[in-house]
Amino acid sequence: MVLNLGIAHRITISIIKADVGSVAGHHIVHPEQIAVARSCLDKARKDGTIVDFHVFSCGDDLELLMTHRHGENSRKIHELAWGTFKEVTDKVSKPMKLYAAGQDLLSDTFSGNVKGMGPGVAEMEIEERSSEPLVVFAADKTEPGAFNLPLFKIFADPSNTAGLVIDPAMHGGFTFRVMDVIESKVVDIACPAEMYDLIALIGTTGRYIIENVHRTSDKVLASVSSTTRLNLIAGRYVGKDDPVMMVRTQHGLPATGEVLVPFGFPHLVAGFMRGSHYGPLMPVGLRDAKCTLFDGPPRIVALGYNICNGHLVGIRGSEPADLFDDPAFDRARTVANDITDYIRRHGEFMPARLGPEEMEYTTLPQVLEKLKPRFQKI
Ligand code: F6R
Ligand code: MG
Ligand code: MG
C-alpha cells in the first residue's frame, strides 16, 4: 500500500534493457534471470538507491524499470543496471548456457553510462503531477524507428488524438526532438506548424528517430524513447536495438486510449529474423511477449502505471496493467498474422528483406565478399 502524502518531488523513471541470453534461441528470458535481476534491484531499493522497480521481459530482452531521485544519466543508476545485467549473465545465463549469454554487454568494464555499451535506455525526470499515469512500452525484434509512426499519430495526428482538437491544453501542439543517428545531431520540430517537415524526416525510420516529445506551450515532457543503433556504434551486426519508450498520459496530454490506438494498426517495422526483414509490429499481452515464427513477428507490450510519490502503482504492487492483453487488440493480432503470411511469401526478395544500406550491418556482406573476385568487367 502506497500512501499519498501529497509530496511534490522530482522523480526520475528509467527503463534500461539488455539481451543477456535467452531460452530456445532468441526467444524468451528465463524466470531465473528475472529472479536474479529482482534480487539485485530489491537490494538497491532497500539501501535507498532506488525508490521502486519492476523487472519484466519482452522476448529475449530483460527490462529493468526503476524510479529514483538521481536524475537522468546517473552513474549510480546506470552502474546498478550494468551490475544487474552482469550478475544475471554470470549467475544464470552462462551457467545454464542460455543462448547469446551476455550478448548486449559489449564491454568488460563499465564506463559511467550504459549508453553505447549495449543496453537500451529511456529516462525521464519529471515533476510528479497530482496524478501521474504512465505507459511503458517495450518491443522485441525491431528498432527505435518503429516508434516514429505511433508517436507521430499520438502527438500530431488529430484523427488519432481527439484531444489535439478538443482539449485547449493540447491545442498548441507538441514539439518533437528528432535524432539523426548517422550524423549524431538533433533538431526540434513543432507540430502542427512544421508537420510536413517532421514527416519528411521521420518517414526515414532507420536514420531519424524521435528521442522525446514536449508539450509546446509549457515544455512539459510527454514521452521519451531509446535511440541507440548499436550497429552504427559497433560497425558490425550486433542485433537490432529492441526499443523502449515511456509516455505520460491524461489531463492535458493524450489519454491512455489515444496513446494505445495507433498499435491497433500493426505497421511494418524493420527487424524480424536476423534483424534483416520487415514485419508487422504485433501488440501482445506480457504472456505472449515472445517471438517464434521467423523469430517474430516483432512484438510490443504496453505496461500501465500510476506514479505515486515515486512508487510504481500497478494492479498488484508494481505489477502493471497489461494494456495489450485485451480483446480490443485481437483484430490487430489477426491482421499481423495475415501480413506475416503475405510478406514471408517473398522469401529473401525485397521489400520483405531490408534495403542494401541496412543489410550492410548484418552478416550479408561476409557472404557477398566471396563473390567479389568472380565479377567480370562489361
Ligand atoms: C534478431 C535476432 C535473431 C537472430 C537469429 C540468428 O534480432 O536476434 O533473429 O539474428 O536467430 O541468430 P544466430 O546467428 O545467433 O543463430
Ligand atoms: Mg536477441
Ligand atoms: Mg531482443
Coordinates of C-alpha atoms and ligand atoms in Angstrom, one line a residue:
M1 CA 0.0 0.0 0.0
V2 CA 1.5 3.4 -1.0
L3 CA 0.3 6.4 0.9
N4 CA -0.4 9.6 -1.0
L5 CA 1.4 12.1 1.3
G6 CA 1.0 14.9 -1.3
I7 CA 4.8 15.4 -1.5
A8 CA 5.7 17.2 -4.8
H9 CA 9.1 15.9 -5.8
R10 CA 11.1 15.5 -8.9
I11 CA 11.3 11.8 -9.8
T12 CA 13.2 10.0 -12.5
I13 CA 11.8 7.0 -14.2
S14 CA 14.5 4.9 -16.0
I15 CA 14.0 1.9 -18.2
I16 CA 17.2 0.1 -19.0
K17 CA 17.1 -3.1 -21.0
A18 CA 19.5 -5.7 -22.4
D19 CA 19.5 -9.1 -24.1
V20 CA 21.8 -11.1 -21.9
G21 CA 20.7 -14.5 -23.1
S22 CA 17.5 -16.4 -23.5
V23 CA 15.9 -19.9 -23.7
A24 CA 15.5 -21.8 -27.0
G25 CA 17.3 -19.3 -29.2
H26 CA 16.5 -15.6 -29.3
H27 CA 13.1 -16.4 -27.7
I28 CA 12.4 -15.7 -24.1
V29 CA 14.1 -14.6 -20.9
H30 CA 14.4 -17.4 -18.3
P31 CA 12.4 -16.9 -15.0
E32 CA 15.7 -17.4 -13.1
Q33 CA 17.2 -14.4 -14.9
I34 CA 14.2 -12.3 -13.8
A35 CA 14.6 -13.6 -10.2
V36 CA 18.3 -12.6 -10.0
A37 CA 17.6 -9.2 -11.5
R38 CA 14.8 -8.7 -9.0
S39 CA 17.0 -9.6 -6.1
C40 CA 19.7 -7.1 -7.3
L41 CA 17.1 -4.3 -7.6
D42 CA 15.4 -5.2 -4.3
K43 CA 18.8 -4.7 -2.6
A44 CA 19.1 -1.3 -4.2
R45 CA 15.6 -0.4 -3.1
K46 CA 16.4 -1.4 0.5
D47 CA 19.6 0.6 0.6
G48 CA 17.7 3.7 -0.8
T49 CA 19.5 3.8 -4.2
I50 CA 16.1 3.5 -6.0
V51 CA 12.6 4.2 -4.9
D52 CA 10.8 1.4 -6.7
F53 CA 11.2 -1.1 -9.6
H54 CA 9.6 -3.7 -11.8
V55 CA 11.5 -6.4 -13.7
F56 CA 9.9 -7.9 -16.8
S57 CA 10.8 -9.3 -20.2
C58 CA 9.8 -8.7 -23.8
G59 CA 11.0 -11.7 -25.8
D60 CA 14.8 -12.1 -25.2
D61 CA 15.1 -8.7 -23.6
L62 CA 15.4 -8.3 -19.8
E63 CA 13.8 -5.0 -18.8
L64 CA 14.6 -3.0 -15.7
L65 CA 12.1 -0.3 -14.9
M66 CA 13.2 1.8 -11.9
T67 CA 12.2 5.0 -10.2
H68 CA 14.8 7.1 -8.3
R69 CA 15.9 10.6 -7.3
H70 CA 19.3 10.7 -9.2
G71 CA 18.2 12.4 -12.4
E72 CA 18.8 11.2 -16.0
N73 CA 22.1 9.7 -17.0
S74 CA 23.0 9.0 -13.3
R75 CA 26.2 7.0 -13.0
K76 CA 24.8 5.3 -9.9
I77 CA 21.7 4.1 -11.7
H78 CA 23.5 3.0 -14.9
E79 CA 26.0 1.2 -12.8
L80 CA 23.2 -0.6 -10.9
A81 CA 21.7 -1.7 -14.2
W82 CA 25.0 -2.8 -15.7
G83 CA 25.9 -4.7 -12.5
T84 CA 22.5 -6.4 -12.6
F85 CA 22.9 -7.5 -16.2
K86 CA 26.4 -8.8 -15.4
E87 CA 25.1 -10.7 -12.4
V88 CA 22.3 -12.2 -14.4
T89 CA 24.8 -13.2 -17.1
D90 CA 27.3 -14.7 -14.6
K91 CA 24.8 -16.4 -12.3
V92 CA 22.2 -17.6 -14.8
S93 CA 22.8 -17.1 -18.5
K94 CA 26.4 -18.6 -18.6
P95 CA 25.9 -21.5 -16.1
M96 CA 22.7 -22.5 -17.9
K97 CA 24.3 -22.0 -21.3
L98 CA 21.4 -19.8 -22.4
Y99 CA 21.6 -18.6 -25.9
A100 CA 23.7 -15.5 -26.6
A101 CA 24.6 -15.2 -22.9
G102 CA 25.7 -11.6 -22.1
Q103 CA 25.1 -10.6 -25.8
D104 CA 24.4 -6.9 -25.1
L105 CA 27.2 -6.2 -22.7
L106 CA 29.7 -5.0 -25.3
S107 CA 32.5 -4.2 -22.9
D108 CA 34.0 -5.9 -19.9
T109 CA 34.2 -2.7 -17.9
F110 CA 31.5 -0.1 -17.0
S111 CA 32.5 3.4 -18.2
G112 CA 30.0 5.6 -16.3
N113 CA 26.9 5.4 -18.6
V114 CA 25.4 2.3 -20.3
K115 CA 24.5 4.3 -23.5
G116 CA 26.6 2.9 -26.3
M117 CA 27.7 -0.1 -24.3
G118 CA 24.9 -2.4 -25.4
P119 CA 21.9 -1.8 -23.2
G120 CA 19.0 0.4 -24.4
V121 CA 17.9 3.3 -22.2
A122 CA 14.9 5.7 -21.9
E123 CA 14.7 8.0 -18.9
M124 CA 12.5 10.9 -17.9
E125 CA 13.0 13.3 -14.9
I126 CA 9.6 14.8 -14.1
E127 CA 7.7 16.8 -11.5
E128 CA 5.1 14.3 -10.4
R129 CA 1.6 15.6 -11.2
S130 CA -1.3 15.3 -8.7
S131 CA -2.0 12.1 -10.6
E132 CA 0.7 10.7 -12.9
P133 CA -0.5 8.0 -15.4
L134 CA 2.3 6.5 -17.4
V135 CA 2.5 3.8 -20.2
V136 CA 5.8 2.0 -20.6
F137 CA 6.4 0.3 -24.0
A138 CA 8.9 -2.4 -24.8
A139 CA 9.4 -4.1 -28.2
D140 CA 11.4 -7.1 -29.4
K141 CA 12.8 -7.9 -32.9
T142 CA 12.7 -4.3 -34.1
E143 CA 14.5 -1.0 -33.8
P144 CA 13.8 2.5 -32.3
G145 CA 12.5 3.9 -35.6
A146 CA 9.5 1.6 -35.1
F147 CA 8.1 4.2 -32.7
N148 CA 8.2 7.0 -35.3
L149 CA 4.7 6.3 -36.8
P150 CA 2.9 5.7 -33.5
L151 CA 4.5 8.8 -31.9
F152 CA 3.5 10.9 -34.8
K153 CA -0.1 9.7 -34.6
I154 CA -0.2 10.2 -30.8
F155 CA 1.2 13.7 -30.7
A156 CA 0.4 15.2 -34.1
D157 CA -2.5 13.5 -35.8
P158 CA -5.9 14.8 -34.9
S159 CA -7.6 11.8 -36.4
N160 CA -5.8 9.7 -33.8
T161 CA -5.8 12.0 -30.8
A162 CA -9.1 13.8 -30.4
G163 CA -7.6 15.9 -27.6
L164 CA -5.4 17.8 -30.1
V165 CA -8.7 19.3 -31.4
I166 CA -10.9 19.2 -28.3
D167 CA -8.7 19.9 -25.3
P168 CA -7.4 23.5 -25.0
A169 CA -4.4 22.3 -23.1
M170 CA -3.2 20.4 -26.1
H171 CA -4.4 22.7 -28.9
G172 CA -0.9 24.4 -29.0
G173 CA 0.6 21.1 -30.2
F174 CA 3.7 19.2 -29.4
T175 CA 7.4 19.6 -30.2
F176 CA 9.4 16.5 -31.4
R177 CA 13.1 16.2 -30.8
V178 CA 14.4 14.1 -33.7
M179 CA 17.8 12.5 -33.7
D180 CA 19.8 11.9 -36.8
V181 CA 21.6 8.7 -35.8
I182 CA 24.0 8.8 -38.7
E183 CA 25.3 12.3 -38.1
S184 CA 24.7 12.3 -34.3
K185 CA 22.6 15.6 -34.4
V186 CA 19.2 16.6 -33.0
V187 CA 16.6 19.0 -34.2
D188 CA 13.4 20.2 -32.6
I189 CA 10.3 20.3 -34.8
A190 CA 7.0 21.9 -33.6
C191 CA 3.6 20.4 -34.8
P192 CA 1.2 21.2 -36.2
A193 CA 3.1 24.2 -37.8
E194 CA 6.0 22.1 -39.1
M195 CA 4.2 18.8 -39.5
Y196 CA 5.4 18.3 -43.1
D197 CA 9.0 18.9 -42.1
L198 CA 8.6 16.3 -39.3
I199 CA 7.2 13.7 -41.7
A200 CA 10.0 14.5 -44.2
L201 CA 12.5 13.4 -41.6
I202 CA 10.8 10.6 -39.5
G203 CA 9.5 8.8 -42.6
T204 CA 13.1 7.6 -42.9
T205 CA 12.8 5.3 -39.8
G206 CA 16.4 3.9 -40.0
R207 CA 18.0 7.3 -39.7
Y208 CA 15.7 9.9 -38.0
I209 CA 14.4 8.8 -34.6
I210 CA 12.1 10.6 -32.2
E211 CA 14.0 11.0 -29.0
N212 CA 11.4 12.8 -26.9
V213 CA 8.2 14.9 -27.2
H214 CA 7.3 18.0 -25.2
R215 CA 4.0 20.0 -25.0
T216 CA 4.9 23.1 -26.9
S217 CA 3.0 25.6 -24.7
D218 CA 4.9 24.9 -21.4
K219 CA 7.6 22.4 -22.3
V220 CA 6.1 19.6 -20.3
L221 CA 7.9 16.4 -21.1
A222 CA 5.4 13.9 -22.6
S223 CA 7.4 11.0 -24.0
V224 CA 11.0 9.6 -24.2
S225 CA 12.3 6.7 -26.3
S226 CA 15.6 4.8 -26.6
T227 CA 17.5 5.9 -29.6
T228 CA 20.7 3.8 -29.8
R229 CA 21.6 2.0 -33.0
L230 CA 24.4 -0.3 -31.9
N231 CA 25.3 -1.5 -35.3
L232 CA 26.3 2.1 -36.1
I233 CA 28.4 2.2 -32.9
A234 CA 30.0 -1.2 -33.2
G235 CA 30.3 -1.1 -37.0
R236 CA 29.1 -4.7 -37.2
Y237 CA 25.9 -6.7 -36.7
V238 CA 25.1 -6.9 -33.0
G239 CA 21.3 -7.5 -33.4
K240 CA 18.6 -4.9 -33.6
D241 CA 18.2 -2.4 -30.7
D242 CA 14.9 -3.6 -29.5
P243 CA 13.5 -0.3 -28.3
V244 CA 11.7 1.0 -25.2
M245 CA 9.6 4.1 -24.7
M246 CA 7.6 5.8 -21.9
V247 CA 4.6 8.1 -22.4
R248 CA 2.9 10.2 -19.8
T249 CA -0.9 10.4 -20.3
Q250 CA -4.1 12.3 -19.5
H251 CA -5.0 15.7 -18.2
G252 CA -3.7 17.9 -21.0
L253 CA -1.6 15.1 -22.5
P254 CA -3.0 12.4 -24.9
A255 CA -5.3 10.0 -23.0
T256 CA -4.1 6.4 -22.4
G257 CA -6.6 5.3 -25.1
E258 CA -5.2 7.8 -27.6
V259 CA -1.7 6.6 -26.8
L260 CA -2.7 2.9 -27.4
V261 CA -4.9 3.3 -30.5
P262 CA -2.0 3.5 -33.1
F263 CA -1.0 0.0 -32.1
G264 CA -4.3 -1.3 -33.4
F265 CA -2.7 -0.9 -36.8
P266 CA 0.2 -3.4 -37.0
H267 CA 2.5 -1.3 -39.1
L268 CA 5.6 -2.7 -40.9
V269 CA 8.9 -2.3 -39.0
A270 CA 12.5 -3.3 -39.6
G271 CA 13.8 -6.2 -37.6
F272 CA 12.2 -9.7 -37.5
M273 CA 14.5 -12.6 -38.5
R274 CA 18.3 -11.7 -38.2
G275 CA 17.3 -8.0 -37.9
S276 CA 17.1 -8.1 -41.7
H277 CA 13.4 -8.1 -42.7
Y278 CA 10.2 -6.1 -42.5
G279 CA 7.4 -7.5 -40.4
P280 CA 4.2 -6.2 -38.7
L281 CA 4.5 -5.0 -35.1
M282 CA 2.1 -7.1 -33.1
P283 CA 0.7 -5.7 -29.9
V284 CA 0.6 -8.5 -27.2
G285 CA 0.0 -9.1 -23.5
L286 CA 3.0 -10.0 -21.4
R287 CA 2.4 -13.7 -21.6
D288 CA 2.7 -13.6 -25.4
A289 CA 5.7 -11.4 -25.5
K290 CA 8.0 -14.0 -27.1
C291 CA 8.9 -14.3 -30.7
T292 CA 8.6 -17.6 -32.6
L293 CA 7.6 -17.7 -36.2
F294 CA 10.6 -16.5 -38.3
D295 CA 11.9 -15.1 -35.0
G296 CA 8.8 -12.9 -34.9
P297 CA 6.5 -11.3 -35.8
P298 CA 8.1 -8.4 -33.9
R299 CA 6.1 -7.7 -30.7
I300 CA 5.3 -4.9 -28.4
V301 CA 3.9 -4.8 -24.8
A302 CA 2.4 -1.8 -23.0
L303 CA 2.6 -1.6 -19.2
G304 CA 0.2 0.8 -17.5
Y305 CA 1.1 2.6 -14.2
N306 CA 0.4 5.5 -12.0
I307 CA 3.4 7.0 -10.2
C308 CA 2.7 7.9 -6.6
N309 CA 5.4 9.7 -4.6
G310 CA 7.9 7.9 -6.8
H311 CA 6.3 4.5 -6.4
L312 CA 5.0 2.3 -9.3
V313 CA 1.3 1.7 -8.7
G314 CA 0.1 -1.1 -10.9
I315 CA -2.6 -3.7 -10.4
R316 CA -0.9 -5.6 -7.6
G317 CA 2.0 -3.6 -6.2
S318 CA 4.4 -2.9 -9.0
E319 CA 2.7 -5.5 -11.3
P320 CA 1.5 -3.3 -14.2
A321 CA -1.9 -3.1 -16.0
D322 CA -1.1 -5.3 -19.1
L323 CA -2.7 -3.0 -21.6
F324 CA -2.5 -5.0 -24.8
D325 CA -3.9 -8.1 -23.0
D326 CA -7.3 -7.1 -24.3
P327 CA -9.7 -8.4 -27.0
A328 CA -9.8 -4.9 -28.5
F329 CA -6.3 -5.8 -29.9
D330 CA -7.4 -9.2 -31.3
R331 CA -8.0 -7.9 -34.7
A332 CA -4.6 -6.2 -34.9
R333 CA -3.1 -9.6 -34.0
T334 CA -5.0 -11.3 -36.7
V335 CA -4.0 -8.7 -39.3
A336 CA -0.4 -9.0 -38.1
N337 CA -0.6 -12.8 -38.7
D338 CA -2.1 -12.2 -42.2
I339 CA 0.6 -9.7 -43.1
T340 CA 3.3 -12.1 -41.8
D341 CA 2.0 -14.8 -44.1
Y342 CA 1.9 -12.4 -47.0
I343 CA 5.3 -10.8 -46.6
R344 CA 7.1 -14.1 -45.8
R345 CA 6.0 -15.5 -49.2
H346 CA 8.5 -13.0 -50.7
G347 CA 11.4 -15.0 -49.1
E348 CA 14.7 -13.2 -49.4
F349 CA 13.4 -10.7 -52.0
M350 CA 13.0 -7.0 -51.4
P351 CA 10.9 -5.4 -50.0
A352 CA 10.5 -8.3 -47.5
R353 CA 14.2 -8.1 -46.9
L354 CA 15.7 -4.7 -45.9
G355 CA 17.4 -2.5 -48.4
P356 CA 21.1 -2.8 -49.1
E357 CA 22.1 0.1 -46.8
E358 CA 20.5 -1.6 -43.8
M359 CA 21.9 -5.0 -44.8
E360 CA 25.4 -3.5 -44.5
Y361 CA 25.1 -4.0 -40.8
T362 CA 24.1 -7.7 -41.0
T363 CA 26.2 -10.7 -41.8
L364 CA 25.3 -10.5 -45.5
P365 CA 28.5 -8.5 -46.6
Q366 CA 30.6 -11.6 -45.5
V367 CA 28.6 -13.7 -48.0
L368 CA 28.9 -11.1 -50.8
E369 CA 32.7 -10.7 -50.2
K370 CA 33.3 -14.2 -51.5
L371 CA 31.7 -13.4 -54.9
K372 CA 33.8 -10.2 -55.5
P373 CA 36.6 -11.8 -57.4
R374 CA 34.2 -13.6 -59.7
F375 CA 32.8 -10.4 -61.1
Q376 CA 34.0 -9.5 -64.7
K377 CA 34.0 -6.1 -66.3
I378 CA 31.5 -5.5 -69.0
Ligands
F6R1 C1 17.0 -10.8 -34.4 C2 17.7 -11.9 -33.7 C3 17.5 -13.2 -34.3 C4 18.9 -13.8 -34.7 C5 18.7 -15.2 -35.4 C6 20.0 -15.8 -35.8 O1 17.4 -9.6 -33.7 O2 18.4 -11.7 -32.7 O3 16.6 -13.2 -35.3 O4 19.5 -12.9 -35.6 O5 18.0 -16.1 -34.6 O6 20.8 -15.9 -34.7 P1 22.3 -16.6 -34.6 O7 23.0 -16.0 -35.8 O8 22.8 -16.2 -33.3 O9 22.0 -18.1 -34.8
MG2 MG 18.4 -11.4 -29.2
MG3 MG 15.5 -8.8 -28.4

